[in-house]
PDB file of C-alpha atoms in Angstrom:
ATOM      1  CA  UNK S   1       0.000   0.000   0.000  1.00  0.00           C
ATOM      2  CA  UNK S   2       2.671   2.483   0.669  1.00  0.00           C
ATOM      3  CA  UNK S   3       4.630   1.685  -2.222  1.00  0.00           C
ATOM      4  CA  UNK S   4       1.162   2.398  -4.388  1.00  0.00           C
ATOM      5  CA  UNK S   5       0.778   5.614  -2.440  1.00  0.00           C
ATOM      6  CA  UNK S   6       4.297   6.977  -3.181  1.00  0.00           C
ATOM      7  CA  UNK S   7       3.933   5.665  -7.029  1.00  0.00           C
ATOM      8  CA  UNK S   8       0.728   7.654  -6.673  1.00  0.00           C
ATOM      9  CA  UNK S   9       1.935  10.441  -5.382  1.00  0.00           C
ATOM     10  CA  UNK S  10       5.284  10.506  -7.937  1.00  0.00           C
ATOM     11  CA  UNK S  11       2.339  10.136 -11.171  1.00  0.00           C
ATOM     12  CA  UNK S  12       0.279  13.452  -9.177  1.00  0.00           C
ATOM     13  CA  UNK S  13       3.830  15.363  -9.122  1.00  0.00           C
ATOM     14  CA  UNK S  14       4.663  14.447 -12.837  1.00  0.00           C
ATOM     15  CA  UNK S  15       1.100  14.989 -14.356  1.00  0.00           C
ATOM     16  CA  UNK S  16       1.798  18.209 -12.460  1.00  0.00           C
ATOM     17  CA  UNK S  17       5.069  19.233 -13.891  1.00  0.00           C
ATOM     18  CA  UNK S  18       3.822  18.634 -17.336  1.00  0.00           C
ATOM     19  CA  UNK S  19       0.784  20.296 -17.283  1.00  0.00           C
ATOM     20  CA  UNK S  20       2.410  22.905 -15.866  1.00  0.00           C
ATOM     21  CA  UNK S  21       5.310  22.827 -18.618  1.00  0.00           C
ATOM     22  CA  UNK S  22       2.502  22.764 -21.229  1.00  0.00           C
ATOM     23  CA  UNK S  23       0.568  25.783 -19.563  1.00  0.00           C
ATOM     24  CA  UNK S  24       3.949  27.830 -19.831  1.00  0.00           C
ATOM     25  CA  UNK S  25       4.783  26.825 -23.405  1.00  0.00           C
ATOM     26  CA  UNK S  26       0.989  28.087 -24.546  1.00  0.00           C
ATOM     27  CA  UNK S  27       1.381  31.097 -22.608  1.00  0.00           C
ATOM     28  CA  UNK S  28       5.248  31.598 -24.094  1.00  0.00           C
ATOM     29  CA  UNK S  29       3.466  31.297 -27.881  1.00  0.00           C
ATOM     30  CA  UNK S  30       0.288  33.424 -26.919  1.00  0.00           C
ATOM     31  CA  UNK S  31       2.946  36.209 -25.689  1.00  0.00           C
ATOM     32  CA  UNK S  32       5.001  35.650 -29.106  1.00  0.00           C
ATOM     33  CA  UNK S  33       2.272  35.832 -30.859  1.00  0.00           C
ATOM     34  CA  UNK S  34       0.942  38.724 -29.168  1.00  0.00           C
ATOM     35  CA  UNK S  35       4.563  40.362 -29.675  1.00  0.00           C
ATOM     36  CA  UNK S  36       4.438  39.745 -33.454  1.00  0.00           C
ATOM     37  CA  UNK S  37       0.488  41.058 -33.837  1.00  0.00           C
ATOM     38  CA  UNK S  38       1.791  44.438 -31.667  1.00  0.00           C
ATOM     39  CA  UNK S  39       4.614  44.613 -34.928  1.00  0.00           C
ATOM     40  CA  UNK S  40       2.721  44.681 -37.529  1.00  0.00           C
ATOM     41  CA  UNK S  41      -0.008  46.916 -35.978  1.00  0.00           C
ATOM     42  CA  UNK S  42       3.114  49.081 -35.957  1.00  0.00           C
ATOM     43  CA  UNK S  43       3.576  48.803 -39.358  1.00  0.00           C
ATOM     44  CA  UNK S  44       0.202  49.662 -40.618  1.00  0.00           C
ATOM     45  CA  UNK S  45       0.318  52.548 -37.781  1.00  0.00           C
ATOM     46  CA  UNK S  46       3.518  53.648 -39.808  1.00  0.00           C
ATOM     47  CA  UNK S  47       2.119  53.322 -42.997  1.00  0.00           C
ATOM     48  CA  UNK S  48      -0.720  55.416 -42.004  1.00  0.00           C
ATOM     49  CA  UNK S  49       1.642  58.622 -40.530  1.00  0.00           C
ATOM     50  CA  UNK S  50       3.473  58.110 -43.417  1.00  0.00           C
ATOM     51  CA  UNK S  51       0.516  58.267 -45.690  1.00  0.00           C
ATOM     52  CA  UNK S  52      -1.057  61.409 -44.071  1.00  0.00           C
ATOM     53  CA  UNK S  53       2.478  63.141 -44.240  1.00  0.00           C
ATOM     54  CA  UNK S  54       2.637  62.626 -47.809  1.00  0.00           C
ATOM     55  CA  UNK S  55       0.208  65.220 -48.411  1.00  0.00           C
ATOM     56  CA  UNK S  56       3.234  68.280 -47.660  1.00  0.00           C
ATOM     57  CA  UNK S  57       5.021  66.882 -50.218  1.00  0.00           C
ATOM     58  CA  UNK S  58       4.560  66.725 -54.471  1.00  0.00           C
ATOM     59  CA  UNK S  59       1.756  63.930 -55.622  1.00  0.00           C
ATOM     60  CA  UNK S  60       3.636  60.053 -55.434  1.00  0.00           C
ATOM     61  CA  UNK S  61       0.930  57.861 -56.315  1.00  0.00           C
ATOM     62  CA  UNK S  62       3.171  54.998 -56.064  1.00  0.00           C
ATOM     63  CA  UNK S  63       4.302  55.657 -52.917  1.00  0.00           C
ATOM     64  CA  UNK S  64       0.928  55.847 -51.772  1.00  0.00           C
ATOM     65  CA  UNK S  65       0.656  52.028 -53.595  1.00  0.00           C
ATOM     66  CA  UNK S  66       3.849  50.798 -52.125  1.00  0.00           C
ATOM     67  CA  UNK S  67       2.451  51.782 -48.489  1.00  0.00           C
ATOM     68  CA  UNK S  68      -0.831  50.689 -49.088  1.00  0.00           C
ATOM     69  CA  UNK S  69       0.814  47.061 -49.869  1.00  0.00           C
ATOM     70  CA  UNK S  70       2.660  47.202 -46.755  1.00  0.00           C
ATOM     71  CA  UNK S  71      -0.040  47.529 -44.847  1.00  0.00           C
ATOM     72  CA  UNK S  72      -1.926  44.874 -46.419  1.00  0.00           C
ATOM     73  CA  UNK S  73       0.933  42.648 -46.127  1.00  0.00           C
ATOM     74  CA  UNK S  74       0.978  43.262 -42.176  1.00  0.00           C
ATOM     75  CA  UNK S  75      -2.763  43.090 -41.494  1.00  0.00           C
ATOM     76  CA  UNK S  76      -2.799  39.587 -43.476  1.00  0.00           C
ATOM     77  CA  UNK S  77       0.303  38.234 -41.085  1.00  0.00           C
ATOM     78  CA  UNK S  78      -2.017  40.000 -38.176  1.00  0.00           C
ATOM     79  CA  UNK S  79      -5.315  37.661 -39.291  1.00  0.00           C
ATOM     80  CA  UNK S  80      -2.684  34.228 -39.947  1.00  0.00           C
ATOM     81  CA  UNK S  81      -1.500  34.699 -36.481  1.00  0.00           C
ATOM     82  CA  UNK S  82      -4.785  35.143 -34.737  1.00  0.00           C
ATOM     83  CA  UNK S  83      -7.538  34.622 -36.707  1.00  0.00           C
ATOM     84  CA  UNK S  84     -10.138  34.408 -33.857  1.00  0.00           C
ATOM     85  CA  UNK S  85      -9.703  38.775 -32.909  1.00  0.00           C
ATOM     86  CA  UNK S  86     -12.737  40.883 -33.952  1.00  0.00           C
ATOM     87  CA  UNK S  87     -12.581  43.512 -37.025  1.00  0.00           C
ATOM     88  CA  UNK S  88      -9.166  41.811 -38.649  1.00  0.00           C
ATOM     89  CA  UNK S  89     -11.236  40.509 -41.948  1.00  0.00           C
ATOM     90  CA  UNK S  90     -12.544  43.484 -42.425  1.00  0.00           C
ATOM     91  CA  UNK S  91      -9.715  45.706 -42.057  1.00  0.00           C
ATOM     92  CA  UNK S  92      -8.129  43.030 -44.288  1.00  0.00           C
ATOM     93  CA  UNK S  93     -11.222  44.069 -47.202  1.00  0.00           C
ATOM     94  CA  UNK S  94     -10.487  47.657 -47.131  1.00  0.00           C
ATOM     95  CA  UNK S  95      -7.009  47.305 -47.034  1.00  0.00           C
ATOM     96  CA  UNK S  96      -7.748  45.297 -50.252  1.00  0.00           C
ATOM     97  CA  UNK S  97     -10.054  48.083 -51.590  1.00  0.00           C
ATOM     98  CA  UNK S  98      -7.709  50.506 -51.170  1.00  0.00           C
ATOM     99  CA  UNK S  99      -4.860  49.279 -52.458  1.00  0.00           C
ATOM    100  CA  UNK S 100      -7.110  48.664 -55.721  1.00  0.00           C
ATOM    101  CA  UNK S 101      -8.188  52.291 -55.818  1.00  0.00           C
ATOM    102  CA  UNK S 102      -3.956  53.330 -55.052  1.00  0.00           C
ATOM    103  CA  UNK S 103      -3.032  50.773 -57.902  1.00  0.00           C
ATOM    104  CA  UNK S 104      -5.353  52.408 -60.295  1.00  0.00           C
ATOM    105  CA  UNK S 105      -4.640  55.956 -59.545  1.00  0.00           C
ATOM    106  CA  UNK S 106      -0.694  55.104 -60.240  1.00  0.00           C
ATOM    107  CA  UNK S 107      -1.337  53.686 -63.365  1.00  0.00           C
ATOM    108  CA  UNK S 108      -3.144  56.442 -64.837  1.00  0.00           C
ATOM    109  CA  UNK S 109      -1.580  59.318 -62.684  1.00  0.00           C
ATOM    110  CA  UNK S 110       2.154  60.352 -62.955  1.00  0.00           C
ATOM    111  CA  UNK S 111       4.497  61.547 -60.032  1.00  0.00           C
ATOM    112  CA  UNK S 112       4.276  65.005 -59.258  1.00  0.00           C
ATOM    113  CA  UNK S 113       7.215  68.004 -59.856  1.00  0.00           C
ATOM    114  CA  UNK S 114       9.453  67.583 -56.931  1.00  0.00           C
ATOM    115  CA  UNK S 115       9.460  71.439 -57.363  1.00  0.00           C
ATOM    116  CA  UNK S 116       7.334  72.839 -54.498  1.00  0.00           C
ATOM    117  CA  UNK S 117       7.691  75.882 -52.324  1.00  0.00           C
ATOM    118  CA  UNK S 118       9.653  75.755 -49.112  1.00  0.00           C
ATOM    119  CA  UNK S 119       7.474  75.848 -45.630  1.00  0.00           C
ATOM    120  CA  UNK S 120       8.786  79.494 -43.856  1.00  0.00           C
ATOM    121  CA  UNK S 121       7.823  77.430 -40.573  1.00  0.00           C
ATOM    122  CA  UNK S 122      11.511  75.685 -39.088  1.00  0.00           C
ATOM    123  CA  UNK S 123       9.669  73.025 -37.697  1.00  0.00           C
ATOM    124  CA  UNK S 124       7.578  72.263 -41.313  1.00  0.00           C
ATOM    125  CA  UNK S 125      10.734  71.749 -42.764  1.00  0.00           C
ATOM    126  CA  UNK S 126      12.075  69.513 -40.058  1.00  0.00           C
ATOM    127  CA  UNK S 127       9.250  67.422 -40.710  1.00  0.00           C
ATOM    128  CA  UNK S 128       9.034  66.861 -44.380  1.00  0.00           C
ATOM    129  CA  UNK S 129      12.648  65.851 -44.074  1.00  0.00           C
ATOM    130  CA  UNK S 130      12.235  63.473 -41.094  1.00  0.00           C
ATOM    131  CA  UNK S 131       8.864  62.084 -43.531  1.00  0.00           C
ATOM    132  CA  UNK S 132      11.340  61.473 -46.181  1.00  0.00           C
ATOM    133  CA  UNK S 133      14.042  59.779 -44.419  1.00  0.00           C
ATOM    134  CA  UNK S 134      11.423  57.397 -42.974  1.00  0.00           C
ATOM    135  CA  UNK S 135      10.172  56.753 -46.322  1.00  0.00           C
ATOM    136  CA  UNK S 136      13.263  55.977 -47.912  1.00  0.00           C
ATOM    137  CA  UNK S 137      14.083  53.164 -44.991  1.00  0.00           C
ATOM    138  CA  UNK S 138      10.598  51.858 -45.468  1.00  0.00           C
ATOM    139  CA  UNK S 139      11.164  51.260 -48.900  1.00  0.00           C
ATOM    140  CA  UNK S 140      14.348  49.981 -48.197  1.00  0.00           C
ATOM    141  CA  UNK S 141      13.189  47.358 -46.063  1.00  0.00           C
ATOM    142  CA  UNK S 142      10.010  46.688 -48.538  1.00  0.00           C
ATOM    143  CA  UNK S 143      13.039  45.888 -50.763  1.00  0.00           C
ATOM    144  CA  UNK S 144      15.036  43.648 -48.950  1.00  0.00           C
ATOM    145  CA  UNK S 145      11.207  41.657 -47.855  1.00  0.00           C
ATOM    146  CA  UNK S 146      10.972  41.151 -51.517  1.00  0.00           C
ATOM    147  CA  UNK S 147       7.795  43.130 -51.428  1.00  0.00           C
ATOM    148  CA  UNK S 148       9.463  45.862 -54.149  1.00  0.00           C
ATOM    149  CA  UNK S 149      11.597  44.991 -56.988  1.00  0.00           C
ATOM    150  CA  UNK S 150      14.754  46.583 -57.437  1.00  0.00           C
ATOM    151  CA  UNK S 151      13.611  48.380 -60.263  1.00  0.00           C
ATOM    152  CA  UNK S 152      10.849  50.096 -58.410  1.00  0.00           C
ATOM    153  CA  UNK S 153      13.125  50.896 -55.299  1.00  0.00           C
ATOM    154  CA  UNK S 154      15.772  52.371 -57.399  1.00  0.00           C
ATOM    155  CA  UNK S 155      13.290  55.057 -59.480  1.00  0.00           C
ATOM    156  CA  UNK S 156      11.184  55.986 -56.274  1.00  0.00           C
ATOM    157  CA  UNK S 157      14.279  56.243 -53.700  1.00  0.00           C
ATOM    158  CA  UNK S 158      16.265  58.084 -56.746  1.00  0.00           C
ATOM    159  CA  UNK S 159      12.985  60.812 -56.454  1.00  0.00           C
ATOM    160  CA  UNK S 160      12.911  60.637 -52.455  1.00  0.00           C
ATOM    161  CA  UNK S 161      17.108  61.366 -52.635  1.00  0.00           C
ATOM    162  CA  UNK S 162      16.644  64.370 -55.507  1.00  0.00           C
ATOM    163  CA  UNK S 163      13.623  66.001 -53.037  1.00  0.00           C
ATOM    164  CA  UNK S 164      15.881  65.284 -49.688  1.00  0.00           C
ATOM    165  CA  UNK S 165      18.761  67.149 -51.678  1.00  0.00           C
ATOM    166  CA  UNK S 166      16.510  70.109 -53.395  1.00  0.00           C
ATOM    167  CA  UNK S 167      14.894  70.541 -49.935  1.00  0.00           C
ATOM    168  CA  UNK S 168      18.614  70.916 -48.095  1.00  0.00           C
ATOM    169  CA  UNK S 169      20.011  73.242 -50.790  1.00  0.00           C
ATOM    170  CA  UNK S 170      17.309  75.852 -50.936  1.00  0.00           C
ATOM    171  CA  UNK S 171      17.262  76.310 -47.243  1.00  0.00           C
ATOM    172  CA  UNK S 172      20.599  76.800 -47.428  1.00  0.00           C
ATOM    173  CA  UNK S 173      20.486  79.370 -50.135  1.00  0.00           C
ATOM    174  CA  UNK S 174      18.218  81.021 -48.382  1.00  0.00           C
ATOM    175  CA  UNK S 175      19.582  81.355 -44.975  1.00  0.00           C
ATOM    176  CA  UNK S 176      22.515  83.039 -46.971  1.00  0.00           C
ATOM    177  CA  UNK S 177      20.325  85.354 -49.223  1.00  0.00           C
ATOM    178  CA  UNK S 178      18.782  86.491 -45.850  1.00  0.00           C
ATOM    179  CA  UNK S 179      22.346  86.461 -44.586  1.00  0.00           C
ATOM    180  CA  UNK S 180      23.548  88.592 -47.337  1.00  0.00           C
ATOM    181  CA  UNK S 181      21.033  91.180 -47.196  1.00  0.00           C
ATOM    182  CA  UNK S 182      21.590  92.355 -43.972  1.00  0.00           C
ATOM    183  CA  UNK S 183      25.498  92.414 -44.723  1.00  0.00           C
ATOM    184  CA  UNK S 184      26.041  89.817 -42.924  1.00  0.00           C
ATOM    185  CA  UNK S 185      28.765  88.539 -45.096  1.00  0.00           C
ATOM    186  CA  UNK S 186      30.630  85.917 -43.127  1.00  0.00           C
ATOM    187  CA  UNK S 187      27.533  83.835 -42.137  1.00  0.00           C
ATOM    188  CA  UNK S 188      26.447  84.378 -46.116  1.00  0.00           C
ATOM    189  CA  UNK S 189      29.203  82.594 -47.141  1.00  0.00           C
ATOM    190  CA  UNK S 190      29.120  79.929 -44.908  1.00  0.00           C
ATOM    191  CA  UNK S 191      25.501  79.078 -45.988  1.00  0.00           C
ATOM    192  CA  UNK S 192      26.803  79.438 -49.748  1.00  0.00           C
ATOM    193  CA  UNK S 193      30.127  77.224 -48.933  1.00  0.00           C
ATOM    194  CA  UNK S 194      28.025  74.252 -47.076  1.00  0.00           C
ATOM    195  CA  UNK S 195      25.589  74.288 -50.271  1.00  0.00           C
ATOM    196  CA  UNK S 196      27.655  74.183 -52.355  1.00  0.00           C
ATOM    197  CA  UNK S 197      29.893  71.272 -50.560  1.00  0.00           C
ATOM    198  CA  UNK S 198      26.737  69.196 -49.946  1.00  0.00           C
ATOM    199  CA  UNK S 199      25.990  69.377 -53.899  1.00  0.00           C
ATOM    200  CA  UNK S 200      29.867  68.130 -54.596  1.00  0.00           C
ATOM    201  CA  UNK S 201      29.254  64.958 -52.060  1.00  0.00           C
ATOM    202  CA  UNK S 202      25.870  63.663 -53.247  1.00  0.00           C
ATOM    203  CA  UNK S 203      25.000  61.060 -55.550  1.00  0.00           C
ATOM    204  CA  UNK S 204      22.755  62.495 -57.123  1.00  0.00           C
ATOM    205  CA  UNK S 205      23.650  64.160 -60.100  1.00  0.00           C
ATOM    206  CA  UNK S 206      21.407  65.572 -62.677  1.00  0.00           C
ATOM    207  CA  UNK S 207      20.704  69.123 -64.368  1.00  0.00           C
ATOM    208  CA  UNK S 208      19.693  70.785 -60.969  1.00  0.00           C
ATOM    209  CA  UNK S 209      22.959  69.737 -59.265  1.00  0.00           C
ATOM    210  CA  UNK S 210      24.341  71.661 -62.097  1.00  0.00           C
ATOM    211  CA  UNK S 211      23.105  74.561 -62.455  1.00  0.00           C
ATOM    212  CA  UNK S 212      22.859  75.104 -58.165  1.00  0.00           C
ATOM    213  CA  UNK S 213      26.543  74.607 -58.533  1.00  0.00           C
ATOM    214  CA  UNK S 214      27.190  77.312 -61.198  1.00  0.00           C
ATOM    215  CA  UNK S 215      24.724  79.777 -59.304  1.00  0.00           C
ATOM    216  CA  UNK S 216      26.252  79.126 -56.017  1.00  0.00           C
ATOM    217  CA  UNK S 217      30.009  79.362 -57.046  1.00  0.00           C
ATOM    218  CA  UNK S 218      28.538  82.748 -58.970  1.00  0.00           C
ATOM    219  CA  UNK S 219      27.432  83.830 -55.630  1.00  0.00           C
ATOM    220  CA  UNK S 220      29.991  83.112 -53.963  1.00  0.00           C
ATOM    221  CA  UNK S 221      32.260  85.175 -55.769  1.00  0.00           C
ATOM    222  CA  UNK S 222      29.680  88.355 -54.978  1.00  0.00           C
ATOM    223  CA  UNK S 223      30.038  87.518 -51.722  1.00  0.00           C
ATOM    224  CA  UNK S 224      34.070  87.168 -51.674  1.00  0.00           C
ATOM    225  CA  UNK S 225      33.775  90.944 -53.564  1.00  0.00           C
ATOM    226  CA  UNK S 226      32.031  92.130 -51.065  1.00  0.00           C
ATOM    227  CA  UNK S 227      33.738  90.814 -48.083  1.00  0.00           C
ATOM    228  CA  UNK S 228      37.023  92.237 -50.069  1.00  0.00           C
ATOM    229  CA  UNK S 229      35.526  95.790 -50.849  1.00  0.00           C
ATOM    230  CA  UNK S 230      34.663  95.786 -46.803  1.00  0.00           C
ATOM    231  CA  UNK S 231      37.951  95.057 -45.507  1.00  0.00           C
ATOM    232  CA  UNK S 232      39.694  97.609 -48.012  1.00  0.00           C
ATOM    233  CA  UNK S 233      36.891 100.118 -46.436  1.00  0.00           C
ATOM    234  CA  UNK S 234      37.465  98.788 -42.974  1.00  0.00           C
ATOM    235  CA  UNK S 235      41.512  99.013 -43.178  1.00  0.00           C
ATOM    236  CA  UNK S 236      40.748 102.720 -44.663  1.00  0.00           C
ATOM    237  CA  UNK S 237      39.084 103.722 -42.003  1.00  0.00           C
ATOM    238  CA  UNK S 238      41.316 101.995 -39.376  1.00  0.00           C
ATOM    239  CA  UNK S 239      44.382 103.859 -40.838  1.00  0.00           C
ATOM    240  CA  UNK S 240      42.755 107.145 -41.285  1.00  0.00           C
ATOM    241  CA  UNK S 241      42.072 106.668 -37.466  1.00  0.00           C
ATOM    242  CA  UNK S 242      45.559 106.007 -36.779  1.00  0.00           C
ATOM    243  CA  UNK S 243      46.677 109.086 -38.922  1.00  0.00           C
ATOM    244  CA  UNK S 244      44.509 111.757 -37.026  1.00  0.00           C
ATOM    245  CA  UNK S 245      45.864 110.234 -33.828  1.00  0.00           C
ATOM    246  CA  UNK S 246      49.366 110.525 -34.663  1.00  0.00           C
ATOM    247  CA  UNK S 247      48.461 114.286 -36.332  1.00  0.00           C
ATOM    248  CA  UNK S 248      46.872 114.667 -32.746  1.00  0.00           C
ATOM    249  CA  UNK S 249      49.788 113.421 -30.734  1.00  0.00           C
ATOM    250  CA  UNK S 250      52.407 115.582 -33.208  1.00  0.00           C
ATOM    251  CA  UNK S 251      50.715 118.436 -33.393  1.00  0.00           C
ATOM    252  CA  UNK S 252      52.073 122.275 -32.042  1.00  0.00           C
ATOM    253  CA  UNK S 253      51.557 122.507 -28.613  1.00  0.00           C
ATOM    254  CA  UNK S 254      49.722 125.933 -27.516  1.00  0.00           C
ATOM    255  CA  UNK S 255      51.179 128.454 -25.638  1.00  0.00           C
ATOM    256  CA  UNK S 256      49.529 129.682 -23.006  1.00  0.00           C
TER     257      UNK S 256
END
């Protein structure tokens, strides 16, 4: 009898330990699961932003497309993993709609002019270039997935890197027009210089490059002209200062 009680009582401990084990391991692949649902909620989330923010910069229909897919993509992987959680089919269907509707609009719409007109606003600006740096590691990564070919990647990140460079370049010009205008000649030139450097480094190279570079060089020069005609003025001045001085030290004392 006591031997049956202790085999009885080493069964209990081992059904136990394994139901226990096999509680954990579910609860380990619920909280993986729950993990990889919370990413690509993320993704669609950053779609989304990414989206809305397109609307400060030129019309990208197939950016809007490529987004659109992405989010697709994630709220499929959402529905695999848990199939059972309310709403995911539909947001599935109008994730479908709309990347029908984005599809169609690319085909029969063309990119926009990357030409636009700078925000005044600091913080604007700030923005539009964060939106474009996020965008060009999104499609990166799309890339890399195998959800964009490398012809695709190539055209729109070629567009993203001419914007990103356009965007840097006229801000820079014109803190340095503003610069130059009220005489401030050294910061001017520093604007000018950095412009001007930034358009030597970047890989892209195309007719605006070009022509920024010929302006800028042609501005420079003003600006060296001007900095050269205000020191000549400037050491003038100085040593006209230092002649009336010395004509002041040398000159007749009067008798009292």
């Amino acid at each position: 009898m006591i031997a049956i009680i202790i085999g009885l009582i080493i069964a209990l401990i081992v059904i136990v330990v394994v139901v226990s084990s096999i509680q954990q391991h579910k609860e380990k692949l619920e909280a993986e699961k729950r993990i990889k649902v919370a990413k690509q909620k993320a993704v669609i989330d950053e779609s989304e932003d990414l989206i809305f923010n397109l609307s400060n910069l030129p019309n990208n229909p197939n950016i809007v497309k490529i987004l659109n897919r992405r989010s697709l993509n994630a709220a499929k992987t959402m529905q695999e993993l848990m199939p059972e959680v309310k709403g995911i089919k539909k947001r599935v269907q109008e994730l479908q709609s709309r990347l029908k509707a984005s599809e169609d609009l690319a085909n029969n719409q063309a990119s926009g002019e990357e030409n636009f007109t700078l925000p005044d606003n600091e913080q604007q600006l700030v923005g539009i270039l964060q939106c474009i740096k996020k965008l060009r590691v999104v499609l990166k990564s799309e890339q890399n997935k195998g959800a964009l070919d490398a012809q695709s990647f190539t055209a729109e990140d070629q567009r993203l890197a001419t914007m990103q460079l356009k965007i840097n370049i006229e801000s820079l010009v014109k803190r340095g027009t503003q610069a130059f205008n009220k005489e401030m000649l050294g910061s001017a030139r520093q604007y000018f210089e950095k412009a001007l450097q930034s358009l030597a480094t970047s890989t892209v190279k195309n007719e605006y490059v070009t022509t920024r570079q010929s302006d800028i060089s042609k501005q420079l020069e003003e600006i060296t002209d001007a900095l050269k005609h205000t020191n000549a003025k400037d050491a003038a001045k100085k040593a006209k200062s230092e002649e009336n001085e010395l004509d002041l030290l040398f000159q007749p004392k009067k008798k009292w």
